Amino acid sequence: MALPVHLRWRIEDLLKSADRRALSQAAEQIREDYKRGRFTGSLRTPELRLAYLLTRMPATFAANEYVLQQIRQAMPEIRPASMLDLGSGPGTAMWAVREVWPDLREVTLVDSNRELIELGQKLASDLPNTQWKLADISATEQFENADLVVLSYALGELKSPEKALSRAWKAAGKAIVIIEPGTPRNFAVIAKIRAQLIAEGGYAVAPCPHMNGCPMAELGDWCHFAARLERTAEHRRLKSAALGYEDEKFSYLAFAKEPVLTPESRIVRHPEIHGGHIRLTLCTADGLKASTVTKSNKELFRAARKAEWGDAWPPAVSVRED
């Protein structure tokens, strides 16, 4: 996955006058902050904000696009016309939503960082019907209604996210999406959010294939996934990286206002591929289960060879019982 080409061009324009040495130092600071669990920090200088665009925006975009594609598969009828992006930063989630649903007509973005809003406005200067609001989402009493509400890398940074989540859920006309870094600490936040959304009448869309207790949380494990993103040459330089890609790990939830047909199970570990069989770890309504697919079931085995961590299972193929 990569940022949309026109968005990359706009970021490159902003970099033309940047001090490269200061930018490298800022990128290192962001990297250290992320390791310590400070996922956005204050981003108080122009260099930090530009470094964020280069090193973190592509990663959060990849996570958002992955999650939104999962929602589109589960809810092909959703096609949101309006979006509310809470804790929007420079608008990363909005760009991902526009990639998945190009017919999106109205977007409202809310963030408490004035400089990030101004940066996002520069990047989205020619996008129609895009409204930016300076506000603290933890203190806002009521949010504008929208078909799709997104909180991307936002709730985990609040001391008490319950009230903000409840207000966000009320504002969601069709669905809500929450994405957090894929760490044990942030998954603990996700697990509490899941329980709250179920209590408030929500219906699981993804990744959960059921509404029962989370088996990962019950076992003290954490449910997370990964999206691979392409690194630009500048991205590699700032990170002193040799590889042309990196994997962004994240946890997420998508809940809908109406019941959704969920898959039988979801693959929650990398498939273990052996010579004559493939072993899958699945999240099911009855808890975590190990499933072994053998060559004797050719069609299912072929599907298992293509299956990836995070995919719904079984796929939409005819399965022969042996």
PDB file of C-alpha atoms in Angstrom:
ATOM      1  CA  MET A   1       0.000   0.000   0.000  1.00  0.00           C
ATOM      2  CA  ALA A   2       1.127   3.558  -0.658  1.00  0.00           C
ATOM      3  CA  LEU A   3      -0.226   7.062  -0.271  1.00  0.00           C
ATOM      4  CA  PRO A   4      -2.253   8.323  -3.250  1.00  0.00           C
ATOM      5  CA  VAL A   5       0.084   9.809  -5.851  1.00  0.00           C
ATOM      6  CA  HIS A   6      -1.442  13.290  -5.710  1.00  0.00           C
ATOM      7  CA  LEU A   7      -1.076  13.312  -1.902  1.00  0.00           C
ATOM      8  CA  ARG A   8       2.590  12.295  -2.185  1.00  0.00           C
ATOM      9  CA  TRP A   9       3.170  15.159  -4.626  1.00  0.00           C
ATOM     10  CA  ARG A  10       1.700  17.644  -2.173  1.00  0.00           C
ATOM     11  CA  ILE A  11       3.898  16.353   0.621  1.00  0.00           C
ATOM     12  CA  GLU A  12       6.947  16.601  -1.638  1.00  0.00           C
ATOM     13  CA  ASP A  13       6.064  20.234  -2.376  1.00  0.00           C
ATOM     14  CA  LEU A  14       6.068  20.960   1.356  1.00  0.00           C
ATOM     15  CA  LEU A  15       9.516  19.386   1.655  1.00  0.00           C
ATOM     16  CA  LYS A  16      11.240  21.520  -0.951  1.00  0.00           C
ATOM     17  CA  SER A  17      12.298  24.185   1.540  1.00  0.00           C
ATOM     18  CA  ALA A  18      12.858  21.851   4.510  1.00  0.00           C
ATOM     19  CA  ASP A  19      16.168  21.581   6.374  1.00  0.00           C
ATOM     20  CA  ARG A  20      17.141  17.938   5.717  1.00  0.00           C
ATOM     21  CA  ARG A  21      19.327  17.630   8.813  1.00  0.00           C
ATOM     22  CA  ALA A  22      16.589  18.985  11.074  1.00  0.00           C
ATOM     23  CA  LEU A  23      14.109  16.697   9.333  1.00  0.00           C
ATOM     24  CA  SER A  24      16.279  13.642  10.056  1.00  0.00           C
ATOM     25  CA  GLN A  25      16.561  14.615  13.723  1.00  0.00           C
ATOM     26  CA  ALA A  26      12.802  15.071  13.903  1.00  0.00           C
ATOM     27  CA  ALA A  27      12.216  11.661  12.319  1.00  0.00           C
ATOM     28  CA  GLU A  28      14.475  10.075  14.922  1.00  0.00           C
ATOM     29  CA  GLN A  29      12.546  11.766  17.717  1.00  0.00           C
ATOM     30  CA  ILE A  30       9.231  10.519  16.326  1.00  0.00           C
ATOM     31  CA  ARG A  31      10.656   7.008  16.074  1.00  0.00           C
ATOM     32  CA  GLU A  32      11.815   7.097  19.715  1.00  0.00           C
ATOM     33  CA  ASP A  33       8.489   8.547  20.864  1.00  0.00           C
ATOM     34  CA  TYR A  34       6.635   5.758  19.084  1.00  0.00           C
ATOM     35  CA  LYS A  35       8.781   3.100  20.771  1.00  0.00           C
ATOM     36  CA  ARG A  36       7.872   4.623  24.133  1.00  0.00           C
ATOM     37  CA  GLY A  37       4.168   4.618  23.361  1.00  0.00           C
ATOM     38  CA  ARG A  38       3.822   8.313  22.538  1.00  0.00           C
ATOM     39  CA  PHE A  39       2.171   7.926  19.173  1.00  0.00           C
ATOM     40  CA  THR A  40       1.662  11.503  18.061  1.00  0.00           C
ATOM     41  CA  GLY A  41       3.272  13.650  20.741  1.00  0.00           C
ATOM     42  CA  SER A  42       2.930  17.400  20.479  1.00  0.00           C
ATOM     43  CA  LEU A  43       4.517  17.676  17.013  1.00  0.00           C
ATOM     44  CA  ARG A  44       5.318  21.197  18.109  1.00  0.00           C
ATOM     45  CA  THR A  45       7.811  22.158  15.369  1.00  0.00           C
ATOM     46  CA  PRO A  46       7.436  22.349  11.569  1.00  0.00           C
ATOM     47  CA  GLU A  47      10.205  19.752  11.203  1.00  0.00           C
ATOM     48  CA  LEU A  48       8.400  17.296  13.468  1.00  0.00           C
ATOM     49  CA  ARG A  49       5.183  17.745  11.530  1.00  0.00           C
ATOM     50  CA  LEU A  50       6.894  17.246   8.174  1.00  0.00           C
ATOM     51  CA  ALA A  51       8.750  14.200   9.493  1.00  0.00           C
ATOM     52  CA  TYR A  52       5.388  12.859  10.663  1.00  0.00           C
ATOM     53  CA  LEU A  53       4.015  13.201   7.122  1.00  0.00           C
ATOM     54  CA  LEU A  54       6.945  11.219   5.771  1.00  0.00           C
ATOM     55  CA  THR A  55       7.320   8.497   8.392  1.00  0.00           C
ATOM     56  CA  ARG A  56       3.987   8.019  10.170  1.00  0.00           C
ATOM     57  CA  MET A  57       1.301   9.203   7.758  1.00  0.00           C
ATOM     58  CA  PRO A  58       2.030   6.414   5.228  1.00  0.00           C
ATOM     59  CA  ALA A  59       1.872   3.811   8.012  1.00  0.00           C
ATOM     60  CA  THR A  60      -1.420   5.028   9.459  1.00  0.00           C
ATOM     61  CA  PHE A  61      -2.826   5.380   5.940  1.00  0.00           C
ATOM     62  CA  ALA A  62      -1.940   1.735   5.212  1.00  0.00           C
ATOM     63  CA  ALA A  63      -3.637   0.588   8.424  1.00  0.00           C
ATOM     64  CA  ASN A  64      -6.741   2.631   7.610  1.00  0.00           C
ATOM     65  CA  GLU A  65      -6.987   1.387   4.047  1.00  0.00           C
ATOM     66  CA  TYR A  66      -6.609  -2.230   5.182  1.00  0.00           C
ATOM     67  CA  VAL A  67      -9.401  -1.847   7.736  1.00  0.00           C
ATOM     68  CA  LEU A  68     -11.714  -0.025   5.329  1.00  0.00           C
ATOM     69  CA  GLN A  69     -11.248  -2.736   2.714  1.00  0.00           C
ATOM     70  CA  GLN A  70     -12.315  -5.286   5.323  1.00  0.00           C
ATOM     71  CA  ILE A  71     -15.436  -3.235   5.998  1.00  0.00           C
ATOM     72  CA  ARG A  72     -16.248  -2.915   2.306  1.00  0.00           C
ATOM     73  CA  GLN A  73     -16.026  -6.697   1.940  1.00  0.00           C
ATOM     74  CA  ALA A  74     -18.285  -7.249   4.941  1.00  0.00           C
ATOM     75  CA  MET A  75     -20.712  -4.422   4.086  1.00  0.00           C
ATOM     76  CA  PRO A  76     -20.715  -3.990   0.296  1.00  0.00           C
ATOM     77  CA  GLU A  77     -23.872  -1.909   0.580  1.00  0.00           C
ATOM     78  CA  ILE A  78     -22.488   0.731   2.965  1.00  0.00           C
ATOM     79  CA  ARG A  79     -21.083   3.331   0.487  1.00  0.00           C
ATOM     80  CA  PRO A  80     -20.824   6.222   2.981  1.00  0.00           C
ATOM     81  CA  ALA A  81     -21.749   9.654   1.669  1.00  0.00           C
ATOM     82  CA  SER A  82     -20.489  11.450   4.784  1.00  0.00           C
ATOM     83  CA  MET A  83     -17.616  10.925   7.194  1.00  0.00           C
ATOM     84  CA  LEU A  84     -16.682  12.259  10.623  1.00  0.00           C
ATOM     85  CA  ASP A  85     -12.958  11.947  11.404  1.00  0.00           C
ATOM     86  CA  LEU A  86     -12.334  12.422  15.141  1.00  0.00           C
ATOM     87  CA  GLY A  87      -8.746  13.076  16.209  1.00  0.00           C
ATOM     88  CA  SER A  88      -8.015  13.529  12.522  1.00  0.00           C
ATOM     89  CA  GLY A  89      -4.460  14.866  12.642  1.00  0.00           C
ATOM     90  CA  PRO A  90      -3.611  15.943   9.085  1.00  0.00           C
ATOM     91  CA  GLY A  91      -6.521  13.945   7.657  1.00  0.00           C
ATOM     92  CA  THR A  92      -4.913  10.557   7.063  1.00  0.00           C
ATOM     93  CA  ALA A  93      -8.105   8.535   7.556  1.00  0.00           C
ATOM     94  CA  MET A  94     -10.030  10.820   5.203  1.00  0.00           C
ATOM     95  CA  TRP A  95      -7.597  10.072   2.373  1.00  0.00           C
ATOM     96  CA  ALA A  96      -7.987   6.341   2.968  1.00  0.00           C
ATOM     97  CA  VAL A  97     -11.797   6.582   2.979  1.00  0.00           C
ATOM     98  CA  ARG A  98     -11.702   8.501  -0.311  1.00  0.00           C
ATOM     99  CA  GLU A  99      -9.563   5.757  -1.838  1.00  0.00           C
ATOM    100  CA  VAL A 100     -11.990   3.023  -0.798  1.00  0.00           C
ATOM    101  CA  TRP A 101     -15.197   5.010  -1.421  1.00  0.00           C
ATOM    102  CA  PRO A 102     -14.515   7.682  -4.087  1.00  0.00           C
ATOM    103  CA  ASP A 103     -18.184   8.779  -3.936  1.00  0.00           C
ATOM    104  CA  LEU A 104     -17.707  10.223  -0.444  1.00  0.00           C
ATOM    105  CA  ARG A 105     -19.309  13.683  -0.536  1.00  0.00           C
ATOM    106  CA  GLU A 106     -18.954  15.362   2.859  1.00  0.00           C
ATOM    107  CA  VAL A 107     -16.160  15.167   5.432  1.00  0.00           C
ATOM    108  CA  THR A 108     -15.833  16.766   8.862  1.00  0.00           C
ATOM    109  CA  LEU A 109     -12.434  16.520  10.556  1.00  0.00           C
ATOM    110  CA  VAL A 110     -11.917  17.341  14.243  1.00  0.00           C
ATOM    111  CA  ASP A 111      -8.572  17.723  16.014  1.00  0.00           C
ATOM    112  CA  SER A 112      -7.131  19.719  18.912  1.00  0.00           C
ATOM    113  CA  ASN A 113      -3.811  20.511  17.182  1.00  0.00           C
ATOM    114  CA  ARG A 114      -4.163  23.735  15.211  1.00  0.00           C
ATOM    115  CA  GLU A 115      -0.891  23.259  13.310  1.00  0.00           C
ATOM    116  CA  LEU A 116      -1.847  19.743  12.172  1.00  0.00           C
ATOM    117  CA  ILE A 117      -5.203  21.044  10.962  1.00  0.00           C
ATOM    118  CA  GLU A 118      -3.472  23.788   8.988  1.00  0.00           C
ATOM    119  CA  LEU A 119      -1.147  21.186   7.490  1.00  0.00           C
ATOM    120  CA  GLY A 120      -4.081  18.961   6.590  1.00  0.00           C
ATOM    121  CA  GLN A 121      -5.848  21.901   4.961  1.00  0.00           C
ATOM    122  CA  LYS A 122      -2.831  22.506   2.735  1.00  0.00           C
ATOM    123  CA  LEU A 123      -2.783  18.869   1.666  1.00  0.00           C
ATOM    124  CA  ALA A 124      -6.526  18.837   0.978  1.00  0.00           C
ATOM    125  CA  SER A 125      -6.848  22.360  -0.394  1.00  0.00           C
ATOM    126  CA  ASP A 126      -8.734  21.301  -3.524  1.00  0.00           C
ATOM    127  CA  LEU A 127     -11.035  18.697  -1.940  1.00  0.00           C
ATOM    128  CA  PRO A 128     -14.683  19.854  -1.912  1.00  0.00           C
ATOM    129  CA  ASN A 129     -17.026  19.754   1.084  1.00  0.00           C
ATOM    130  CA  THR A 130     -14.222  19.246   3.599  1.00  0.00           C
ATOM    131  CA  GLN A 131     -14.715  21.000   6.940  1.00  0.00           C
ATOM    132  CA  TRP A 132     -12.021  21.237   9.616  1.00  0.00           C
ATOM    133  CA  LYS A 133     -12.805  21.929  13.275  1.00  0.00           C
ATOM    134  CA  LEU A 134     -10.424  22.778  16.105  1.00  0.00           C
ATOM    135  CA  ALA A 135     -11.752  20.953  19.171  1.00  0.00           C
ATOM    136  CA  ASP A 136     -10.836  18.475  21.896  1.00  0.00           C
ATOM    137  CA  ILE A 137     -12.831  15.310  21.176  1.00  0.00           C
ATOM    138  CA  SER A 138     -12.758  14.317  24.849  1.00  0.00           C
ATOM    139  CA  ALA A 139     -14.529  17.559  25.804  1.00  0.00           C
ATOM    140  CA  THR A 140     -16.953  17.916  22.887  1.00  0.00           C
ATOM    141  CA  GLU A 141     -20.507  17.292  24.068  1.00  0.00           C
ATOM    142  CA  GLN A 142     -22.010  16.353  20.704  1.00  0.00           C
ATOM    143  CA  PHE A 143     -20.612  15.415  17.314  1.00  0.00           C
ATOM    144  CA  GLU A 144     -22.169  15.976  13.917  1.00  0.00           C
ATOM    145  CA  ASN A 145     -23.916  12.953  12.462  1.00  0.00           C
ATOM    146  CA  ALA A 146     -22.243  11.101   9.593  1.00  0.00           C
ATOM    147  CA  ASP A 147     -22.652   7.755   7.835  1.00  0.00           C
ATOM    148  CA  LEU A 148     -19.155   6.694   8.882  1.00  0.00           C
ATOM    149  CA  VAL A 149     -17.300   7.791  12.019  1.00  0.00           C
ATOM    150  CA  VAL A 150     -13.566   7.081  12.284  1.00  0.00           C
ATOM    151  CA  LEU A 151     -11.269   7.352  15.295  1.00  0.00           C
ATOM    152  CA  SER A 152      -7.819   6.454  14.006  1.00  0.00           C
ATOM    153  CA  TYR A 153      -4.983   6.348  16.548  1.00  0.00           C
ATOM    154  CA  ALA A 154      -7.062   8.690  18.719  1.00  0.00           C
ATOM    155  CA  LEU A 155      -9.013   7.015  21.536  1.00  0.00           C
ATOM    156  CA  GLY A 156      -5.979   5.318  23.081  1.00  0.00           C
ATOM    157  CA  GLU A 157      -4.469   8.707  23.859  1.00  0.00           C
ATOM    158  CA  LEU A 158      -7.456   9.836  25.944  1.00  0.00           C
ATOM    159  CA  LYS A 159      -7.404   9.331  29.712  1.00  0.00           C
ATOM    160  CA  SER A 160     -11.100   8.412  29.733  1.00  0.00           C
ATOM    161  CA  PRO A 161     -12.232   7.451  26.222  1.00  0.00           C
ATOM    162  CA  GLU A 162     -15.648   6.088  27.251  1.00  0.00           C
ATOM    163  CA  LYS A 163     -17.602   9.353  26.916  1.00  0.00           C
ATOM    164  CA  ALA A 164     -15.997  10.305  23.608  1.00  0.00           C
ATOM    165  CA  LEU A 165     -16.721   6.829  22.251  1.00  0.00           C
ATOM    166  CA  SER A 166     -20.359   6.964  23.337  1.00  0.00           C
ATOM    167  CA  ARG A 167     -20.847  10.337  21.615  1.00  0.00           C
ATOM    168  CA  ALA A 168     -19.058   9.117  18.506  1.00  0.00           C
ATOM    169  CA  TRP A 169     -21.272   6.021  18.378  1.00  0.00           C
ATOM    170  CA  LYS A 170     -24.409   8.170  18.619  1.00  0.00           C
ATOM    171  CA  ALA A 171     -23.144  10.263  15.690  1.00  0.00           C
ATOM    172  CA  ALA A 172     -22.544   7.217  13.470  1.00  0.00           C
ATOM    173  CA  GLY A 173     -25.367   6.693  11.021  1.00  0.00           C
ATOM    174  CA  LYS A 174     -24.119   3.390   9.639  1.00  0.00           C
ATOM    175  CA  ALA A 175     -20.799   2.359  11.160  1.00  0.00           C
ATOM    176  CA  ILE A 176     -17.898   3.316  13.391  1.00  0.00           C
ATOM    177  CA  VAL A 177     -14.226   2.398  12.974  1.00  0.00           C
ATOM    178  CA  ILE A 178     -11.588   2.478  15.709  1.00  0.00           C
ATOM    179  CA  ILE A 179      -7.914   1.842  14.933  1.00  0.00           C
ATOM    180  CA  GLU A 180      -5.096   1.734  17.493  1.00  0.00           C
ATOM    181  CA  PRO A 181      -1.416   0.769  17.415  1.00  0.00           C
ATOM    182  CA  GLY A 182      -0.943  -3.005  17.597  1.00  0.00           C
ATOM    183  CA  THR A 183       0.467  -3.182  21.116  1.00  0.00           C
ATOM    184  CA  PRO A 184      -0.781  -5.048  24.212  1.00  0.00           C
ATOM    185  CA  ARG A 185      -1.520  -1.713  25.905  1.00  0.00           C
ATOM    186  CA  ASN A 186      -3.605  -0.403  23.022  1.00  0.00           C
ATOM    187  CA  PHE A 187      -5.378  -3.719  22.527  1.00  0.00           C
ATOM    188  CA  ALA A 188      -6.514  -3.451  26.153  1.00  0.00           C
ATOM    189  CA  VAL A 189      -8.194  -0.201  25.100  1.00  0.00           C
ATOM    190  CA  ILE A 190      -9.719  -1.935  22.069  1.00  0.00           C
ATOM    191  CA  ALA A 191     -11.095  -4.748  24.237  1.00  0.00           C
ATOM    192  CA  LYS A 192     -12.873  -2.242  26.512  1.00  0.00           C
ATOM    193  CA  ILE A 193     -14.209  -0.365  23.472  1.00  0.00           C
ATOM    194  CA  ARG A 194     -15.573  -3.606  22.051  1.00  0.00           C
ATOM    195  CA  ALA A 195     -17.463  -4.381  25.255  1.00  0.00           C
ATOM    196  CA  GLN A 196     -18.873  -0.844  25.370  1.00  0.00           C
ATOM    197  CA  LEU A 197     -20.063  -0.914  21.756  1.00  0.00           C
ATOM    198  CA  ILE A 198     -21.800  -4.249  22.301  1.00  0.00           C
ATOM    199  CA  ALA A 199     -23.453  -2.855  25.440  1.00  0.00           C
ATOM    200  CA  GLU A 200     -24.633   0.186  23.457  1.00  0.00           C
ATOM    201  CA  GLY A 201     -26.302  -1.971  20.809  1.00  0.00           C
ATOM    202  CA  GLY A 202     -23.609  -2.232  18.143  1.00  0.00           C
ATOM    203  CA  TYR A 203     -23.054  -5.152  15.779  1.00  0.00           C
ATOM    204  CA  ALA A 204     -19.556  -6.447  15.057  1.00  0.00           C
ATOM    205  CA  VAL A 205     -18.392  -6.090  11.456  1.00  0.00           C
ATOM    206  CA  ALA A 206     -14.662  -6.842  11.670  1.00  0.00           C
ATOM    207  CA  PRO A 207     -12.347  -8.310  12.723  1.00  0.00           C
ATOM    208  CA  CYS A 208     -14.591 -10.076  15.245  1.00  0.00           C
ATOM    209  CA  PRO A 209     -16.626 -12.912  13.677  1.00  0.00           C
ATOM    210  CA  HIS A 210     -18.910 -13.048  16.741  1.00  0.00           C
ATOM    211  CA  MET A 211     -20.320 -11.025  19.653  1.00  0.00           C
ATOM    212  CA  ASN A 212     -19.139 -13.360  22.417  1.00  0.00           C
ATOM    213  CA  GLY A 213     -16.312 -12.608  24.809  1.00  0.00           C
ATOM    214  CA  CYS A 214     -12.969 -11.880  23.140  1.00  0.00           C
ATOM    215  CA  PRO A 215     -10.843 -15.039  23.453  1.00  0.00           C
ATOM    216  CA  MET A 216      -7.628 -13.061  22.958  1.00  0.00           C
ATOM    217  CA  ALA A 217      -8.407 -10.782  25.893  1.00  0.00           C
ATOM    218  CA  GLU A 218      -9.485 -13.719  28.037  1.00  0.00           C
ATOM    219  CA  LEU A 219      -6.139 -15.450  27.421  1.00  0.00           C
ATOM    220  CA  GLY A 220      -4.099 -12.312  28.080  1.00  0.00           C
ATOM    221  CA  ASP A 221      -3.056 -12.167  24.422  1.00  0.00           C
ATOM    222  CA  TRP A 222      -3.645  -9.283  22.039  1.00  0.00           C
ATOM    223  CA  CYS A 223      -5.427  -9.266  18.707  1.00  0.00           C
ATOM    224  CA  HIS A 224      -3.569  -7.305  16.077  1.00  0.00           C
ATOM    225  CA  PHE A 225      -2.875  -7.324  12.353  1.00  0.00           C
ATOM    226  CA  ALA A 226      -0.399  -5.811   9.913  1.00  0.00           C
ATOM    227  CA  ALA A 227      -0.457  -3.789   6.702  1.00  0.00           C
ATOM    228  CA  ARG A 228       2.570  -3.551   4.411  1.00  0.00           C
ATOM    229  CA  LEU A 229       3.373  -0.122   3.031  1.00  0.00           C
ATOM    230  CA  GLU A 230       5.814   1.065   0.420  1.00  0.00           C
ATOM    231  CA  ARG A 231       8.645   3.347   1.503  1.00  0.00           C
ATOM    232  CA  THR A 232       9.668   6.221  -0.704  1.00  0.00           C
ATOM    233  CA  ALA A 233      13.364   7.011  -1.114  1.00  0.00           C
ATOM    234  CA  GLU A 234      13.001   9.907   1.335  1.00  0.00           C
ATOM    235  CA  HIS A 235      11.195   7.662   3.791  1.00  0.00           C
ATOM    236  CA  ARG A 236      14.046   5.133   3.659  1.00  0.00           C
ATOM    237  CA  ARG A 237      16.622   7.873   4.102  1.00  0.00           C
ATOM    238  CA  LEU A 238      14.938   9.333   7.172  1.00  0.00           C
ATOM    239  CA  LYS A 239      14.625   5.914   8.775  1.00  0.00           C
ATOM    240  CA  SER A 240      18.079   4.726   7.647  1.00  0.00           C
ATOM    241  CA  ALA A 241      16.247   1.709   6.243  1.00  0.00           C
ATOM    242  CA  ALA A 242      17.413  -0.687   3.547  1.00  0.00           C
ATOM    243  CA  LEU A 243      14.068  -2.310   2.763  1.00  0.00           C
ATOM    244  CA  GLY A 244      11.596  -0.669   0.411  1.00  0.00           C
ATOM    245  CA  TYR A 245       8.682  -1.519   2.687  1.00  0.00           C
ATOM    246  CA  GLU A 246       7.641  -1.782   6.316  1.00  0.00           C
ATOM    247  CA  ASP A 247       4.803  -3.459   8.194  1.00  0.00           C
ATOM    248  CA  GLU A 248       2.492  -1.373  10.351  1.00  0.00           C
ATOM    249  CA  LYS A 249       0.930  -3.370  13.182  1.00  0.00           C
ATOM    250  CA  PHE A 250      -2.430  -2.276  14.534  1.00  0.00           C
ATOM    251  CA  SER A 251      -5.587  -3.382  16.335  1.00  0.00           C
ATOM    252  CA  TYR A 252      -9.010  -2.338  15.122  1.00  0.00           C
ATOM    253  CA  LEU A 253     -12.761  -2.605  15.464  1.00  0.00           C
ATOM    254  CA  ALA A 254     -15.606  -1.912  13.073  1.00  0.00           C
ATOM    255  CA  PHE A 255     -19.175  -1.902  14.382  1.00  0.00           C
ATOM    256  CA  ALA A 256     -22.435  -1.254  12.549  1.00  0.00           C
ATOM    257  CA  LYS A 257     -25.847   0.034  13.583  1.00  0.00           C
ATOM    258  CA  GLU A 258     -27.567  -2.912  11.890  1.00  0.00           C
ATOM    259  CA  PRO A 259     -26.721  -6.644  11.959  1.00  0.00           C
ATOM    260  CA  VAL A 260     -24.054  -7.738   9.482  1.00  0.00           C
ATOM    261  CA  LEU A 261     -23.342 -11.213   8.126  1.00  0.00           C
ATOM    262  CA  THR A 262     -19.982 -12.043   9.716  1.00  0.00           C
ATOM    263  CA  PRO A 263     -17.623 -14.829   8.646  1.00  0.00           C
ATOM    264  CA  GLU A 264     -17.483 -18.142  10.464  1.00  0.00           C
ATOM    265  CA  SER A 265     -14.021 -17.297  11.804  1.00  0.00           C
ATOM    266  CA  ARG A 266     -10.954 -15.126  11.229  1.00  0.00           C
ATOM    267  CA  ILE A 267      -7.283 -16.048  10.890  1.00  0.00           C
ATOM    268  CA  VAL A 268      -5.424 -14.417  13.785  1.00  0.00           C
ATOM    269  CA  ARG A 269      -1.903 -15.747  13.230  1.00  0.00           C
ATOM    270  CA  HIS A 270       0.332 -16.156  10.199  1.00  0.00           C
ATOM    271  CA  PRO A 271      -0.706 -19.466   8.557  1.00  0.00           C
ATOM    272  CA  GLU A 272       1.834 -22.244   9.168  1.00  0.00           C
ATOM    273  CA  ILE A 273       2.540 -23.787   5.768  1.00  0.00           C
ATOM    274  CA  HIS A 274       3.938 -27.328   5.738  1.00  0.00           C
ATOM    275  CA  GLY A 275       4.491 -29.840   2.958  1.00  0.00           C
ATOM    276  CA  GLY A 276       1.150 -31.597   3.049  1.00  0.00           C
ATOM    277  CA  HIS A 277      -0.914 -29.400   5.330  1.00  0.00           C
ATOM    278  CA  ILE A 278      -1.499 -25.834   6.492  1.00  0.00           C
ATOM    279  CA  ARG A 279      -2.259 -24.974  10.082  1.00  0.00           C
ATOM    280  CA  LEU A 280      -4.503 -21.986  10.861  1.00  0.00           C
ATOM    281  CA  THR A 281      -5.227 -20.300  14.178  1.00  0.00           C
ATOM    282  CA  LEU A 282      -8.800 -19.074  14.099  1.00  0.00           C
ATOM    283  CA  CYS A 283     -10.947 -16.794  16.227  1.00  0.00           C
ATOM    284  CA  THR A 284     -14.408 -18.381  16.432  1.00  0.00           C
ATOM    285  CA  ALA A 285     -17.574 -17.973  18.476  1.00  0.00           C
ATOM    286  CA  ASP A 286     -16.304 -20.856  20.621  1.00  0.00           C
ATOM    287  CA  GLY A 287     -12.894 -19.282  21.228  1.00  0.00           C
ATOM    288  CA  LEU A 288      -9.503 -19.712  19.577  1.00  0.00           C
ATOM    289  CA  LYS A 289      -9.191 -22.897  17.559  1.00  0.00           C
ATOM    290  CA  ALA A 290      -6.466 -24.582  15.526  1.00  0.00           C
ATOM    291  CA  SER A 291      -7.550 -25.874  12.128  1.00  0.00           C
ATOM    292  CA  THR A 292      -5.495 -28.091   9.840  1.00  0.00           C
ATOM    293  CA  VAL A 293      -6.185 -28.031   6.108  1.00  0.00           C
ATOM    294  CA  THR A 294      -4.762 -30.978   4.190  1.00  0.00           C
ATOM    295  CA  LYS A 295      -4.117 -31.615   0.515  1.00  0.00           C
ATOM    296  CA  SER A 296      -6.969 -34.118   0.449  1.00  0.00           C
ATOM    297  CA  ASN A 297      -9.356 -31.181   0.214  1.00  0.00           C
ATOM    298  CA  LYS A 298      -7.778 -29.629  -2.853  1.00  0.00           C
ATOM    299  CA  GLU A 299     -10.012 -26.579  -3.180  1.00  0.00           C
ATOM    300  CA  LEU A 300      -9.764 -25.573   0.471  1.00  0.00           C
ATOM    301  CA  PHE A 301      -6.035 -26.318   0.547  1.00  0.00           C
ATOM    302  CA  ARG A 302      -5.537 -24.060  -2.463  1.00  0.00           C
ATOM    303  CA  ALA A 303      -7.434 -21.303  -0.672  1.00  0.00           C
ATOM    304  CA  ALA A 304      -5.410 -21.838   2.511  1.00  0.00           C
ATOM    305  CA  ARG A 305      -2.164 -21.400   0.583  1.00  0.00           C
ATOM    306  CA  LYS A 306      -3.371 -17.955  -0.473  1.00  0.00           C
ATOM    307  CA  ALA A 307      -4.846 -17.044   2.913  1.00  0.00           C
ATOM    308  CA  GLU A 308      -3.183 -14.390   5.036  1.00  0.00           C
ATOM    309  CA  TRP A 309      -3.173 -13.311   8.643  1.00  0.00           C
ATOM    310  CA  GLY A 310      -6.356 -11.286   9.165  1.00  0.00           C
ATOM    311  CA  ASP A 311      -8.460 -12.955   6.456  1.00  0.00           C
ATOM    312  CA  ALA A 312     -11.965 -14.255   7.062  1.00  0.00           C
ATOM    313  CA  TRP A 313     -12.207 -18.062   7.013  1.00  0.00           C
ATOM    314  CA  PRO A 314     -13.392 -20.146   5.317  1.00  0.00           C
ATOM    315  CA  PRO A 315     -13.345 -18.338   1.990  1.00  0.00           C
ATOM    316  CA  ALA A 316     -16.302 -18.280  -0.369  1.00  0.00           C
ATOM    317  CA  VAL A 317     -15.447 -21.608  -2.004  1.00  0.00           C
ATOM    318  CA  SER A 318     -17.218 -24.901  -2.191  1.00  0.00           C
ATOM    319  CA  VAL A 319     -15.829 -26.983   0.656  1.00  0.00           C
ATOM    320  CA  ARG A 320     -15.869 -30.777   0.388  1.00  0.00           C
ATOM    321  CA  GLU A 321     -16.160 -32.627   3.687  1.00  0.00           C
ATOM    322  CA  ASP A 322     -13.818 -35.619   3.893  1.00  0.00           C
TER     323      ASP A 322
END
